[in-house]
């Protein structure tokens, strides 16, 4: 078998494994109960943070919130001293089967969405519970209101969610399919998906599963589906790992400073570059000056074919993306994703299967729909924008793969 065919078959095998995954939301559980980690730790988006002095201010704020939530410290000064001392371990969430949005931080006592692969029940992935609108940790602000919301989500909402979801799992591909078919992109726009999830939960709950506050939250939280979809995609990516010779992307994201990817053949190895800020169409001077570099594990949903990469299915996303491409002289990688997904039948234009080889052939990486955060950690989310993935990580991954493939 020639080398080109062997590489094609490796990528096809990884994609087949990925699209064969059947992610289902099955339960809520604490990070301490489901992750193979001990002691004090925080999980964050994107590639590993190698120096604590490089932690972006929004991400640092969220880490301080998590430390206070865990009661490892009682005030900001104590939390900051603990964080910078190195006595709290920091891990890239995707290295542990998790995906967290934007500047979110995940700590041991937090309640997680647990996603199980119906095709392989031992395969599980996780995400934090989306905090809805208002003072939420994912936008990287430090305030008592953020801490109060964090406590409410984990101590009040989570037990009710667990009671209801335990009655029967929710298939997440069918939710995404229905949402995409009516104009969601399942990243920047998740209104339909969130409504469908709320309807499914309220139906299971009947009259006694949720109190009035929890019901209002579910009915009004337009982004609630995003964390579920991120975890579902992570589950699919886990299925595609460890295929020898495959360049299919199985992890991707930014930490505010760096942007990176992993590929199937080399799980756990990040290929990184500097992460510029997302581009915002018609951005004013404040947004341009204060925009943080790309941050968030939600990049995985675009790599899977949602978000900006699903613009053929989402007219409002397409309109805004076209304006961005025109304003900044950027090209959209229309031929980057080539595989239809057999479980997404209503959204027939959906394509998936990002691989480094195709990105390098086209000289275009995926476009990712990302929230734009204030790099000073004061204003939270400034706007929504688009991150045009640099080629460097894809090239580095392909070079490493070809070096490993070369005869001794």
Coordinates of C-alpha atoms in Angstrom, one line a residue, residues 35-195:
X35 CA -12.0 12.9 36.9
X36 CA -8.8 10.9 37.7
X37 CA -7.2 13.8 39.5
X38 CA -6.3 14.4 43.1
X39 CA -5.6 17.3 45.4
X40 CA -6.2 20.9 44.5
X41 CA -6.5 21.6 40.8
X42 CA -8.1 23.8 38.2
X43 CA -8.8 22.9 34.6
X44 CA -8.8 25.6 31.9
X45 CA -9.4 26.0 28.2
X46 CA -6.9 25.6 25.5
X47 CA -3.3 24.3 25.6
X48 CA -1.5 24.0 28.9
X49 CA -0.3 27.2 30.7
X50 CA 3.4 26.8 31.0
X51 CA 4.1 29.9 33.2
X52 CA 1.7 31.3 35.7
X53 CA 2.8 34.8 34.9
X54 CA 1.3 34.3 31.5
X55 CA -2.2 33.6 32.7
X56 CA -4.5 36.1 31.1
X57 CA -6.4 38.4 33.4
X58 CA -9.9 37.1 32.5
X59 CA -8.7 33.5 33.1
X60 CA -7.0 34.5 36.3
X61 CA -10.2 36.1 37.6
X62 CA -12.1 32.9 36.9
X63 CA -9.5 30.9 38.6
X64 CA -9.7 33.1 41.7
X65 CA -13.5 32.7 41.6
X66 CA -13.0 28.9 41.6
X67 CA -10.6 29.0 44.5
X68 CA -13.1 31.1 46.5
X69 CA -15.9 28.7 45.5
X70 CA -13.8 25.8 46.8
X71 CA -13.0 27.8 50.0
X72 CA -9.3 27.2 49.6
X73 CA -9.0 30.9 50.4
X74 CA -11.3 33.5 52.0
X75 CA -10.4 36.7 50.0
X76 CA -8.9 37.8 46.7
X77 CA -5.4 38.3 48.1
X78 CA -5.3 34.9 49.6
X79 CA -6.7 33.3 46.4
X80 CA -4.1 35.0 44.3
X81 CA -1.3 34.1 46.5
X82 CA -2.4 30.4 46.4
X83 CA -2.8 30.4 42.7
X84 CA 0.6 32.0 42.0
X85 CA 2.3 29.8 44.6
X86 CA 1.9 26.7 42.4
X87 CA 0.0 24.8 45.2
X88 CA -3.0 24.5 42.9
X89 CA -2.3 22.4 39.8
X90 CA -3.3 23.7 36.5
X91 CA -4.4 21.4 33.7
X92 CA -5.7 21.8 30.1
X93 CA -9.3 20.6 30.3
X94 CA -9.2 18.7 27.0
X95 CA -6.4 16.6 28.3
X96 CA -8.8 15.1 30.8
X97 CA -11.9 14.6 28.6
X98 CA -13.4 18.0 29.5
X99 CA -14.3 21.1 27.5
X100 CA -14.8 24.5 29.2
X101 CA -16.0 27.7 27.5
X102 CA -14.0 31.0 27.2
X103 CA -12.2 31.9 30.5
X104 CA -14.1 29.3 32.6
X105 CA -12.2 27.4 35.2
X106 CA -13.2 23.9 36.5
X107 CA -12.5 22.8 40.1
X108 CA -13.1 19.6 42.1
X109 CA -16.4 20.5 43.8
X110 CA -18.0 21.7 40.6
X111 CA -20.9 19.7 39.2
X112 CA -20.3 18.6 35.6
X113 CA -22.4 17.5 32.7
X114 CA -21.5 13.9 32.1
X115 CA -21.8 12.7 28.5
X116 CA -21.6 9.0 27.7
X117 CA -21.0 7.5 24.3
X118 CA -23.9 5.2 23.5
X119 CA -21.6 3.2 21.2
X120 CA -19.0 2.8 24.0
X121 CA -20.5 3.5 27.4
X122 CA -17.1 3.5 29.1
X123 CA -16.2 6.6 27.1
X124 CA -17.2 9.7 28.9
X125 CA -16.7 13.5 28.5
X126 CA -17.5 16.4 30.6
X127 CA -18.2 20.2 30.8
X128 CA -19.3 22.7 33.3
X129 CA -22.9 23.7 33.5
X130 CA -23.6 26.8 31.5
X131 CA -24.4 29.7 33.8
X132 CA -26.8 31.5 31.5
X133 CA -26.8 35.2 31.1
X134 CA -25.7 37.8 33.7
X135 CA -22.7 37.5 36.0
X136 CA -21.1 34.3 34.8
X137 CA -17.6 33.0 35.3
X138 CA -16.9 32.2 31.7
X139 CA -16.5 35.9 30.7
X140 CA -13.6 36.4 33.2
X141 CA -14.8 39.0 35.7
X142 CA -14.1 39.0 39.4
X143 CA -17.1 39.9 41.5
X144 CA -19.3 38.6 44.3
X145 CA -22.2 38.3 41.9
X146 CA -20.2 35.8 39.8
X147 CA -19.5 33.8 43.0
X148 CA -23.1 33.8 44.0
X149 CA -24.2 32.6 40.5
X150 CA -21.5 29.9 40.6
X151 CA -22.9 28.7 44.0
X152 CA -26.5 28.7 42.7
X153 CA -25.6 26.7 39.6
X154 CA -23.7 24.1 41.5
X155 CA -25.6 23.8 44.7
X156 CA -29.2 24.7 43.7
X157 CA -29.7 24.0 40.0
X158 CA -27.3 21.0 39.6
X159 CA -29.2 18.6 42.1
X160 CA -32.5 19.4 40.3
X161 CA -30.9 18.6 36.9
X162 CA -29.5 15.4 38.2
X163 CA -32.9 14.3 39.5
X164 CA -34.5 14.9 36.1
X165 CA -31.8 13.6 33.8
X166 CA -31.5 10.4 35.8
X167 CA -35.0 9.5 34.6
X168 CA -33.8 9.1 31.0
X169 CA -30.7 10.3 29.0
X170 CA -30.9 12.9 26.2
X171 CA -29.4 12.2 22.8
X172 CA -27.4 15.3 21.9
X173 CA -26.9 14.6 18.2
X174 CA -30.6 14.7 17.6
X175 CA -30.9 18.0 19.5
X176 CA -28.1 19.5 17.5
X177 CA -29.5 18.2 14.2
X178 CA -32.9 19.7 14.9
X179 CA -31.4 23.0 15.9
X180 CA -29.1 23.2 12.9
X181 CA -32.0 22.5 10.6
X182 CA -33.8 25.7 11.7
X183 CA -30.8 28.1 11.7
X184 CA -28.7 27.6 14.8
X185 CA -25.0 27.2 14.3
X186 CA -24.7 25.5 17.7
X187 CA -22.0 27.9 18.9
X188 CA -22.6 31.6 18.4
X189 CA -26.3 30.8 18.0
X190 CA -27.7 28.1 20.3
X191 CA -31.2 29.5 21.0
X192 CA -33.0 26.6 19.3
X193 CA -30.8 23.9 20.9
X194 CA -31.3 25.4 24.3
X195 CA -35.1 25.6 23.8

